PDB file of C-alpha atoms in Angstrom:
ATOM      1  CA  MET A   1     -40.592 -32.255 -46.636  1.00  0.00           C
ATOM      2  CA  SER A   2     -43.814 -33.750 -47.926  1.00  0.00           C
ATOM      3  CA  PHE A   3     -45.486 -36.558 -46.038  1.00  0.00           C
ATOM      4  CA  GLY A   4     -49.176 -37.909 -46.200  1.00  0.00           C
ATOM      5  CA  GLY A   5     -50.302 -35.310 -48.007  1.00  0.00           C
ATOM      6  CA  LEU A   6     -48.794 -32.552 -45.574  1.00  0.00           C
ATOM      7  CA  GLN A   7     -45.591 -30.302 -45.768  1.00  0.00           C
ATOM      8  CA  ARG A   8     -43.495 -31.445 -42.635  1.00  0.00           C
ATOM      9  CA  THR A   9     -40.912 -29.168 -41.481  1.00  0.00           C
ATOM     10  CA  TYR A  10     -37.493 -29.683 -39.380  1.00  0.00           C
ATOM     11  CA  LEU A  11     -34.391 -28.455 -38.158  1.00  0.00           C
ATOM     12  CA  VAL A  12     -31.168 -30.358 -38.405  1.00  0.00           C
ATOM     13  CA  HIS A  13     -27.653 -29.882 -36.069  1.00  0.00           C
ATOM     14  CA  ALA A  14     -24.752 -31.655 -37.698  1.00  0.00           C
ATOM     15  CA  PRO A  15     -21.361 -31.761 -35.592  1.00  0.00           C
ATOM     16  CA  SER A  16     -18.651 -29.802 -37.110  1.00  0.00           C
ATOM     17  CA  GLY A  17     -15.549 -31.395 -38.090  1.00  0.00           C
ATOM     18  CA  VAL A  18     -16.912 -34.929 -38.047  1.00  0.00           C
ATOM     19  CA  ASP A  19     -16.452 -36.739 -41.227  1.00  0.00           C
ATOM     20  CA  ARG A  20     -18.868 -39.894 -39.978  1.00  0.00           C
ATOM     21  CA  PRO A  21     -21.364 -39.426 -37.351  1.00  0.00           C
ATOM     22  CA  ALA A  22     -21.954 -41.603 -34.830  1.00  0.00           C
ATOM     23  CA  GLY A  23     -25.453 -41.634 -35.141  1.00  0.00           C
ATOM     24  CA  LEU A  24     -28.880 -39.722 -35.373  1.00  0.00           C
ATOM     25  CA  VAL A  25     -31.087 -38.434 -32.628  1.00  0.00           C
ATOM     26  CA  ILE A  26     -34.570 -37.455 -33.451  1.00  0.00           C
ATOM     27  CA  ASN A  27     -35.459 -34.861 -30.733  1.00  0.00           C
ATOM     28  CA  LEU A  28     -39.200 -34.064 -30.131  1.00  0.00           C
ATOM     29  CA  HIS A  29     -40.678 -31.127 -28.694  1.00  0.00           C
ATOM     30  CA  GLY A  30     -43.593 -31.045 -26.507  1.00  0.00           C
ATOM     31  CA  ALA A  31     -46.865 -29.777 -27.016  1.00  0.00           C
ATOM     32  CA  GLY A  32     -47.383 -26.275 -27.984  1.00  0.00           C
ATOM     33  CA  SER A  33     -43.695 -25.908 -28.779  1.00  0.00           C
ATOM     34  CA  ASN A  34     -41.930 -26.786 -31.896  1.00  0.00           C
ATOM     35  CA  GLY A  35     -38.445 -27.695 -33.011  1.00  0.00           C
ATOM     36  CA  GLY A  36     -36.592 -24.587 -32.837  1.00  0.00           C
ATOM     37  CA  ALA A  37     -37.666 -24.006 -29.140  1.00  0.00           C
ATOM     38  CA  GLN A  38     -37.111 -27.918 -28.486  1.00  0.00           C
ATOM     39  CA  ALA A  39     -33.371 -27.321 -29.702  1.00  0.00           C
ATOM     40  CA  ALA A  40     -33.001 -24.145 -27.315  1.00  0.00           C
ATOM     41  CA  THR A  41     -34.598 -26.070 -24.236  1.00  0.00           C
ATOM     42  CA  THR A  42     -32.672 -28.820 -24.404  1.00  0.00           C
ATOM     43  CA  ASN A  43     -29.366 -27.627 -25.740  1.00  0.00           C
ATOM     44  CA  TYR A  44     -28.739 -30.830 -26.936  1.00  0.00           C
ATOM     45  CA  GLY A  45     -26.418 -29.475 -29.650  1.00  0.00           C
ATOM     46  CA  ALA A  46     -23.720 -29.471 -27.180  1.00  0.00           C
ATOM     47  CA  ALA A  47     -23.946 -33.478 -25.923  1.00  0.00           C
ATOM     48  CA  ALA A  48     -24.321 -33.889 -29.800  1.00  0.00           C
ATOM     49  CA  ASP A  49     -21.305 -32.236 -30.735  1.00  0.00           C
ATOM     50  CA  ALA A  50     -19.326 -34.077 -27.559  1.00  0.00           C
ATOM     51  CA  LEU A  51     -20.318 -37.538 -29.203  1.00  0.00           C
ATOM     52  CA  GLY A  52     -20.349 -37.092 -32.879  1.00  0.00           C
ATOM     53  CA  PHE A  53     -24.351 -37.118 -33.072  1.00  0.00           C
ATOM     54  CA  VAL A  54     -26.523 -35.624 -35.951  1.00  0.00           C
ATOM     55  CA  VAL A  55     -29.868 -34.174 -34.208  1.00  0.00           C
ATOM     56  CA  ALA A  56     -32.900 -33.374 -35.894  1.00  0.00           C
ATOM     57  CA  TYR A  57     -35.634 -31.292 -34.416  1.00  0.00           C
ATOM     58  CA  PRO A  58     -38.965 -32.078 -36.283  1.00  0.00           C
ATOM     59  CA  ASP A  59     -42.043 -29.899 -36.011  1.00  0.00           C
ATOM     60  CA  GLY A  60     -45.303 -31.705 -35.157  1.00  0.00           C
ATOM     61  CA  ILE A  61     -48.576 -30.465 -36.890  1.00  0.00           C
ATOM     62  CA  ASP A  62     -50.604 -28.210 -34.551  1.00  0.00           C
ATOM     63  CA  GLN A  63     -47.493 -28.568 -32.615  1.00  0.00           C
ATOM     64  CA  SER A  64     -48.102 -31.999 -31.194  1.00  0.00           C
ATOM     65  CA  TRP A  65     -48.105 -35.500 -31.934  1.00  0.00           C
ATOM     66  CA  ALA A  66     -50.030 -38.399 -32.917  1.00  0.00           C
ATOM     67  CA  ASP A  67     -48.750 -40.494 -30.045  1.00  0.00           C
ATOM     68  CA  GLY A  68     -51.675 -42.589 -29.686  1.00  0.00           C
ATOM     69  CA  ARG A  69     -53.479 -41.197 -26.622  1.00  0.00           C
ATOM     70  CA  GLY A  70     -56.347 -39.808 -28.667  1.00  0.00           C
ATOM     71  CA  ALA A  71     -56.041 -36.638 -27.109  1.00  0.00           C
ATOM     72  CA  SER A  72     -54.237 -34.305 -30.105  1.00  0.00           C
ATOM     73  CA  ILE A  73     -55.489 -32.855 -33.165  1.00  0.00           C
ATOM     74  CA  PRO A  74     -52.736 -34.995 -35.074  1.00  0.00           C
ATOM     75  CA  ASP A  75     -54.137 -37.968 -33.207  1.00  0.00           C
ATOM     76  CA  ARG A  76     -57.873 -37.346 -34.168  1.00  0.00           C
ATOM     77  CA  GLN A  77     -57.132 -36.255 -37.427  1.00  0.00           C
ATOM     78  CA  GLY A  78     -55.158 -39.698 -38.171  1.00  0.00           C
ATOM     79  CA  VAL A  79     -51.727 -38.089 -38.802  1.00  0.00           C
ATOM     80  CA  ASP A  80     -49.024 -40.642 -39.591  1.00  0.00           C
ATOM     81  CA  ASP A  81     -46.419 -39.323 -37.176  1.00  0.00           C
ATOM     82  CA  VAL A  82     -44.537 -42.737 -37.188  1.00  0.00           C
ATOM     83  CA  GLY A  83     -44.421 -42.906 -40.763  1.00  0.00           C
ATOM     84  CA  PHE A  84     -43.374 -39.361 -40.989  1.00  0.00           C
ATOM     85  CA  LEU A  85     -40.537 -39.852 -38.619  1.00  0.00           C
ATOM     86  CA  THR A  86     -39.540 -42.868 -40.112  1.00  0.00           C
ATOM     87  CA  ALA A  87     -39.572 -41.192 -43.620  1.00  0.00           C
ATOM     88  CA  LEU A  88     -37.427 -38.368 -42.012  1.00  0.00           C
ATOM     89  CA  VAL A  89     -35.065 -40.578 -40.956  1.00  0.00           C
ATOM     90  CA  ASP A  90     -34.417 -42.634 -43.843  1.00  0.00           C
ATOM     91  CA  ARG A  91     -33.583 -39.044 -45.678  1.00  0.00           C
ATOM     92  CA  LEU A  92     -31.273 -38.139 -42.947  1.00  0.00           C
ATOM     93  CA  VAL A  93     -29.344 -41.816 -42.969  1.00  0.00           C
ATOM     94  CA  ARG A  94     -28.685 -41.328 -46.651  1.00  0.00           C
ATOM     95  CA  ASP A  95     -27.980 -37.656 -46.395  1.00  0.00           C
ATOM     96  CA  TYR A  96     -25.493 -37.819 -43.646  1.00  0.00           C
ATOM     97  CA  GLY A  97     -24.228 -41.362 -43.924  1.00  0.00           C
ATOM     98  CA  ILE A  98     -25.343 -42.499 -40.569  1.00  0.00           C
ATOM     99  CA  PRO A  99     -24.340 -46.030 -39.609  1.00  0.00           C
ATOM    100  CA  PRO A 100     -26.821 -48.795 -39.304  1.00  0.00           C
ATOM    101  CA  GLY A 101     -28.488 -49.332 -36.140  1.00  0.00           C
ATOM    102  CA  ARG A 102     -27.515 -45.864 -34.714  1.00  0.00           C
ATOM    103  CA  VAL A 103     -30.713 -44.245 -34.821  1.00  0.00           C
ATOM    104  CA  PHE A 104     -32.578 -42.819 -31.711  1.00  0.00           C
ATOM    105  CA  ALA A 105     -35.245 -40.717 -30.243  1.00  0.00           C
ATOM    106  CA  THR A 106     -35.532 -38.514 -27.300  1.00  0.00           C
ATOM    107  CA  GLY A 107     -38.583 -36.020 -26.690  1.00  0.00           C
ATOM    108  CA  MET A 108     -40.303 -33.645 -23.962  1.00  0.00           C
ATOM    109  CA  SER A 109     -43.706 -34.502 -22.905  1.00  0.00           C
ATOM    110  CA  ALA A 110     -45.961 -35.340 -25.883  1.00  0.00           C
ATOM    111  CA  GLY A 111     -42.638 -35.795 -27.723  1.00  0.00           C
ATOM    112  CA  GLY A 112     -41.299 -38.093 -24.919  1.00  0.00           C
ATOM    113  CA  PHE A 113     -44.620 -39.821 -25.725  1.00  0.00           C
ATOM    114  CA  MET A 114     -44.010 -39.947 -29.157  1.00  0.00           C
ATOM    115  CA  ALA A 115     -40.723 -41.176 -28.481  1.00  0.00           C
ATOM    116  CA  ASN A 116     -42.090 -44.027 -26.922  1.00  0.00           C
ATOM    117  CA  ARG A 117     -44.331 -44.849 -29.553  1.00  0.00           C
ATOM    118  CA  LEU A 118     -41.456 -45.257 -31.851  1.00  0.00           C
ATOM    119  CA  ALA A 119     -39.860 -47.772 -29.312  1.00  0.00           C
ATOM    120  CA  CYS A 120     -43.272 -49.705 -29.453  1.00  0.00           C
ATOM    121  CA  ASP A 121     -43.827 -49.472 -33.512  1.00  0.00           C
ATOM    122  CA  ARG A 122     -40.605 -49.083 -34.828  1.00  0.00           C
ATOM    123  CA  ALA A 123     -37.976 -50.982 -32.894  1.00  0.00           C
ATOM    124  CA  ASP A 124     -36.665 -52.169 -36.176  1.00  0.00           C
ATOM    125  CA  VAL A 125     -35.698 -48.498 -36.664  1.00  0.00           C
ATOM    126  CA  PHE A 126     -34.859 -46.954 -33.365  1.00  0.00           C
ATOM    127  CA  SER A 127     -32.082 -48.679 -31.090  1.00  0.00           C
ATOM    128  CA  ALA A 128     -32.764 -46.879 -28.016  1.00  0.00           C
ATOM    129  CA  VAL A 129     -35.137 -43.878 -26.737  1.00  0.00           C
ATOM    130  CA  ALA A 130     -35.021 -41.595 -23.928  1.00  0.00           C
ATOM    131  CA  PRO A 131     -38.341 -39.889 -22.994  1.00  0.00           C
ATOM    132  CA  VAL A 132     -38.569 -36.991 -20.730  1.00  0.00           C
ATOM    133  CA  ALA A 133     -41.627 -36.367 -18.463  1.00  0.00           C
ATOM    134  CA  ALA A 134     -43.652 -38.743 -20.559  1.00  0.00           C
ATOM    135  CA  THR A 135     -44.729 -42.551 -20.465  1.00  0.00           C
ATOM    136  CA  LEU A 136     -47.494 -43.855 -22.774  1.00  0.00           C
ATOM    137  CA  GLY A 137     -51.279 -44.184 -23.644  1.00  0.00           C
ATOM    138  CA  SER A 138     -52.600 -46.960 -21.708  1.00  0.00           C
ATOM    139  CA  GLY A 139     -54.548 -47.911 -24.753  1.00  0.00           C
ATOM    140  CA  VAL A 140     -51.491 -48.127 -27.051  1.00  0.00           C
ATOM    141  CA  ALA A 141     -50.230 -51.660 -27.866  1.00  0.00           C
ATOM    142  CA  CYS A 142     -46.471 -51.806 -27.047  1.00  0.00           C
ATOM    143  CA  ASN A 143     -45.113 -54.972 -28.693  1.00  0.00           C
ATOM    144  CA  PRO A 144     -41.675 -53.833 -30.543  1.00  0.00           C
ATOM    145  CA  SER A 145     -40.212 -55.998 -32.858  1.00  0.00           C
ATOM    146  CA  ARG A 146     -36.976 -56.650 -31.344  1.00  0.00           C
ATOM    147  CA  PRO A 147     -35.367 -55.727 -28.190  1.00  0.00           C
ATOM    148  CA  VAL A 148     -34.945 -51.832 -27.655  1.00  0.00           C
ATOM    149  CA  SER A 149     -33.373 -49.651 -24.952  1.00  0.00           C
ATOM    150  CA  VAL A 150     -34.899 -47.139 -23.069  1.00  0.00           C
ATOM    151  CA  LEU A 151     -33.674 -44.480 -20.628  1.00  0.00           C
ATOM    152  CA  ALA A 152     -36.761 -42.496 -19.136  1.00  0.00           C
ATOM    153  CA  PHE A 153     -36.402 -39.230 -16.818  1.00  0.00           C
ATOM    154  CA  ASN A 154     -39.829 -38.944 -14.743  1.00  0.00           C
ATOM    155  CA  GLY A 155     -40.471 -36.612 -11.917  1.00  0.00           C
ATOM    156  CA  THR A 156     -42.506 -37.945  -9.268  1.00  0.00           C
ATOM    157  CA  ALA A 157     -43.921 -34.444  -8.531  1.00  0.00           C
ATOM    158  CA  ASP A 158     -44.951 -33.607 -12.231  1.00  0.00           C
ATOM    159  CA  PRO A 159     -48.155 -31.957 -12.333  1.00  0.00           C
ATOM    160  CA  VAL A 160     -48.976 -32.612 -16.150  1.00  0.00           C
ATOM    161  CA  VAL A 161     -47.983 -36.031 -16.639  1.00  0.00           C
ATOM    162  CA  PRO A 162     -48.536 -38.191 -13.415  1.00  0.00           C
ATOM    163  CA  PHE A 163     -45.751 -40.466 -12.289  1.00  0.00           C
ATOM    164  CA  ALA A 164     -48.377 -43.142 -10.805  1.00  0.00           C
ATOM    165  CA  GLY A 165     -50.301 -42.944 -14.295  1.00  0.00           C
ATOM    166  CA  GLY A 166     -54.009 -42.576 -14.583  1.00  0.00           C
ATOM    167  CA  GLY A 167     -55.710 -39.535 -15.955  1.00  0.00           C
ATOM    168  CA  MET A 168     -54.056 -36.626 -17.349  1.00  0.00           C
ATOM    169  CA  VAL A 169     -55.081 -33.203 -19.200  1.00  0.00           C
ATOM    170  CA  GLY A 170     -52.769 -32.069 -21.734  1.00  0.00           C
ATOM    171  CA  ARG A 171     -52.987 -29.220 -24.349  1.00  0.00           C
ATOM    172  CA  GLY A 172     -54.987 -31.678 -26.737  1.00  0.00           C
ATOM    173  CA  GLY A 173     -57.319 -32.801 -23.894  1.00  0.00           C
ATOM    174  CA  PRO A 174     -57.886 -35.702 -21.489  1.00  0.00           C
ATOM    175  CA  SER A 175     -56.282 -39.050 -21.650  1.00  0.00           C
ATOM    176  CA  ASP A 176     -55.540 -42.320 -19.632  1.00  0.00           C
ATOM    177  CA  ILE A 177     -51.467 -43.154 -19.361  1.00  0.00           C
ATOM    178  CA  LEU A 178     -49.424 -45.660 -17.728  1.00  0.00           C
ATOM    179  CA  ALA A 179     -47.350 -45.313 -14.750  1.00  0.00           C
ATOM    180  CA  ALA A 180     -43.849 -44.587 -15.195  1.00  0.00           C
ATOM    181  CA  PRO A 181     -42.452 -47.758 -13.480  1.00  0.00           C
ATOM    182  CA  ALA A 182     -45.210 -50.062 -14.965  1.00  0.00           C
ATOM    183  CA  LEU A 183     -43.947 -48.574 -18.663  1.00  0.00           C
ATOM    184  CA  SER A 184     -40.107 -49.737 -17.482  1.00  0.00           C
ATOM    185  CA  ALA A 185     -41.312 -52.858 -16.364  1.00  0.00           C
ATOM    186  CA  ARG A 186     -43.147 -53.422 -19.787  1.00  0.00           C
ATOM    187  CA  PHE A 187     -39.831 -52.603 -21.636  1.00  0.00           C
ATOM    188  CA  ARG A 188     -37.988 -54.938 -19.381  1.00  0.00           C
ATOM    189  CA  ASP A 189     -40.115 -57.824 -20.128  1.00  0.00           C
ATOM    190  CA  VAL A 190     -39.987 -56.907 -24.156  1.00  0.00           C
ATOM    191  CA  ASP A 191     -36.289 -57.017 -23.704  1.00  0.00           C
ATOM    192  CA  ARG A 192     -36.252 -59.951 -21.731  1.00  0.00           C
ATOM    193  CA  CYS A 193     -34.329 -58.679 -18.717  1.00  0.00           C
ATOM    194  CA  ALA A 194     -33.291 -61.531 -16.435  1.00  0.00           C
ATOM    195  CA  ASN A 195     -32.741 -59.775 -13.204  1.00  0.00           C
ATOM    196  CA  ALA A 196     -34.767 -57.083 -11.066  1.00  0.00           C
ATOM    197  CA  PRO A 197     -33.622 -53.238 -11.769  1.00  0.00           C
ATOM    198  CA  VAL A 198     -30.280 -52.496  -9.369  1.00  0.00           C
ATOM    199  CA  GLU A 199     -31.108 -49.322  -7.573  1.00  0.00           C
ATOM    200  CA  ASP A 200     -29.064 -46.695  -6.686  1.00  0.00           C
ATOM    201  CA  GLU A 201     -28.899 -43.030  -5.683  1.00  0.00           C
ATOM    202  CA  LEU A 202     -27.377 -40.020  -7.790  1.00  0.00           C
ATOM    203  CA  PRO A 203     -25.393 -37.341  -5.987  1.00  0.00           C
ATOM    204  CA  SER A 204     -27.403 -34.982  -4.752  1.00  0.00           C
ATOM    205  CA  ALA A 205     -27.444 -31.526  -6.472  1.00  0.00           C
ATOM    206  CA  GLY A 206     -28.829 -29.489  -3.456  1.00  0.00           C
ATOM    207  CA  ASP A 207     -31.918 -28.284  -5.559  1.00  0.00           C
ATOM    208  CA  GLY A 208     -35.004 -29.768  -3.861  1.00  0.00           C
ATOM    209  CA  THR A 209     -34.674 -33.210  -5.971  1.00  0.00           C
ATOM    210  CA  SER A 210     -33.324 -36.344  -5.466  1.00  0.00           C
ATOM    211  CA  VAL A 211     -32.944 -38.811  -8.592  1.00  0.00           C
ATOM    212  CA  ARG A 212     -33.460 -42.799  -7.636  1.00  0.00           C
ATOM    213  CA  ARG A 213     -31.999 -45.006 -10.931  1.00  0.00           C
ATOM    214  CA  PHE A 214     -33.232 -48.506 -11.651  1.00  0.00           C
ATOM    215  CA  SER A 215     -31.386 -50.046 -13.916  1.00  0.00           C
ATOM    216  CA  ALA A 216     -31.538 -53.138 -15.682  1.00  0.00           C
ATOM    217  CA  VAL A 217     -28.707 -54.184 -18.021  1.00  0.00           C
ATOM    218  CA  GLY A 218     -27.280 -56.892 -19.946  1.00  0.00           C
ATOM    219  CA  CYS A 219     -30.933 -57.664 -21.367  1.00  0.00           C
ATOM    220  CA  ALA A 220     -31.566 -59.374 -24.916  1.00  0.00           C
ATOM    221  CA  ASP A 221     -29.319 -58.098 -27.609  1.00  0.00           C
ATOM    222  CA  GLY A 222     -27.539 -55.998 -24.744  1.00  0.00           C
ATOM    223  CA  THR A 223     -30.252 -53.738 -24.298  1.00  0.00           C
ATOM    224  CA  ALA A 224     -30.774 -51.946 -21.054  1.00  0.00           C
ATOM    225  CA  VAL A 225     -34.134 -50.321 -19.362  1.00  0.00           C
ATOM    226  CA  VAL A 226     -33.025 -47.569 -17.271  1.00  0.00           C
ATOM    227  CA  LEU A 227     -35.769 -45.231 -15.137  1.00  0.00           C
ATOM    228  CA  LEU A 228     -34.462 -42.171 -13.314  1.00  0.00           C
ATOM    229  CA  GLN A 229     -37.168 -41.332 -10.873  1.00  0.00           C
ATOM    230  CA  ILE A 230     -36.801 -37.399 -10.066  1.00  0.00           C
ATOM    231  CA  ASN A 231     -38.210 -37.146  -6.459  1.00  0.00           C
ATOM    232  CA  GLY A 232     -39.791 -33.903  -6.141  1.00  0.00           C
ATOM    233  CA  GLY A 233     -39.142 -33.438  -9.786  1.00  0.00           C
ATOM    234  CA  GLY A 234     -41.839 -31.608 -11.813  1.00  0.00           C
ATOM    235  CA  HIS A 235     -42.597 -31.518 -15.509  1.00  0.00           C
ATOM    236  CA  THR A 236     -39.293 -30.102 -17.034  1.00  0.00           C
ATOM    237  CA  TRP A 237     -36.125 -31.079 -18.733  1.00  0.00           C
ATOM    238  CA  PRO A 238     -33.281 -32.181 -16.521  1.00  0.00           C
ATOM    239  CA  THR A 239     -30.762 -29.269 -16.588  1.00  0.00           C
ATOM    240  CA  GLY A 240     -32.717 -27.770 -19.296  1.00  0.00           C
ATOM    241  CA  ASN A 241     -34.309 -24.628 -19.649  1.00  0.00           C
ATOM    242  CA  PHE A 242     -38.065 -25.739 -20.237  1.00  0.00           C
ATOM    243  CA  THR A 243     -39.933 -22.978 -18.623  1.00  0.00           C
ATOM    244  CA  LEU A 244     -43.997 -23.382 -17.947  1.00  0.00           C
ATOM    245  CA  PRO A 245     -46.043 -21.748 -14.919  1.00  0.00           C
ATOM    246  CA  GLY A 246     -46.338 -24.049 -12.439  1.00  0.00           C
ATOM    247  CA  ALA A 247     -44.205 -26.815 -13.789  1.00  0.00           C
ATOM    248  CA  GLY A 248     -42.476 -27.658 -10.721  1.00  0.00           C
ATOM    249  CA  LEU A 249     -38.679 -28.083  -9.652  1.00  0.00           C
ATOM    250  CA  THR A 250     -35.836 -28.732 -12.443  1.00  0.00           C
ATOM    251  CA  THR A 251     -33.179 -31.246 -11.130  1.00  0.00           C
ATOM    252  CA  THR A 252     -29.917 -30.430 -12.045  1.00  0.00           C
ATOM    253  CA  ALA A 253     -28.804 -34.082 -10.301  1.00  0.00           C
ATOM    254  CA  THR A 254     -28.624 -35.389 -14.311  1.00  0.00           C
ATOM    255  CA  ASN A 255     -28.463 -33.584 -17.388  1.00  0.00           C
ATOM    256  CA  ALA A 256     -31.047 -35.499 -19.692  1.00  0.00           C
ATOM    257  CA  SER A 257     -29.171 -34.089 -22.923  1.00  0.00           C
ATOM    258  CA  LEU A 258     -25.810 -35.518 -22.099  1.00  0.00           C
ATOM    259  CA  ALA A 259     -26.954 -38.560 -20.171  1.00  0.00           C
ATOM    260  CA  SER A 260     -29.417 -39.923 -22.926  1.00  0.00           C
ATOM    261  CA  ALA A 261     -26.613 -38.933 -25.435  1.00  0.00           C
ATOM    262  CA  GLN A 262     -24.152 -41.188 -23.636  1.00  0.00           C
ATOM    263  CA  PHE A 263     -26.848 -43.700 -23.189  1.00  0.00           C
ATOM    264  CA  PHE A 264     -27.288 -43.883 -27.078  1.00  0.00           C
ATOM    265  CA  ALA A 265     -23.551 -44.036 -27.355  1.00  0.00           C
ATOM    266  CA  ALA A 266     -23.460 -47.240 -25.711  1.00  0.00           C
ATOM    267  CA  HIS A 267     -26.817 -48.998 -26.637  1.00  0.00           C
ATOM    268  CA  GLY A 268     -26.579 -48.669 -30.787  1.00  0.00           C
ATOM    269  CA  ARG A 269     -26.740 -52.245 -32.792  1.00  0.00           C
TER     270      ARG A 269
END
């Protein structure tokens, strides 16, 4: 499709045998990747088929996104990825008969940063997001127009996106980012969550990681903010096929594709 003077490309996976999809998931690749690789890395089609979702895998300009950190070529060139992804949603909602309030976003690394930016800028369009191995640029204003549900997956040993925030160096160059707990706290404020998050531990998979879950539920308009803190986890997609030299451990104590799809199914509008 053409948007902003650029030709934009994407792949779509539609569940078979479903007359009316349960929703739409925009699944965003990391820097240096593309939509096809993201589909293979996450195997999101299996989760989407199980829950009746259409999934779109867009391609970023220069294999990245204008997520607001200012480091990527799309950011430096002023590419309007928020506008492009919103226009893509409009097209797919029309083409596939997606129910109102059933549009979601997930993504890996730079794609996760972009998913968080969509939650900040277009909560009117995206009911929930599930970023993986990502937070948000420290200079990005995050003032969602309405409550938005968030399920975040962050590894404490991520060598690319530091769990504690601060400086990072990605494919596009250096940037400064929020800590994972700080971003979750920001979304809890946005969603007017009345109580502190409840903590629990997921069953161990014996893979050198452990997963601590921080759940704030029953927030404004039925939203929820959940952080899965993957102790010992690296820059990976939980139970995914992401490979990067030195990325660290991949937890199998949770499956980011299935968990996010289930979260989306429970947190539409």
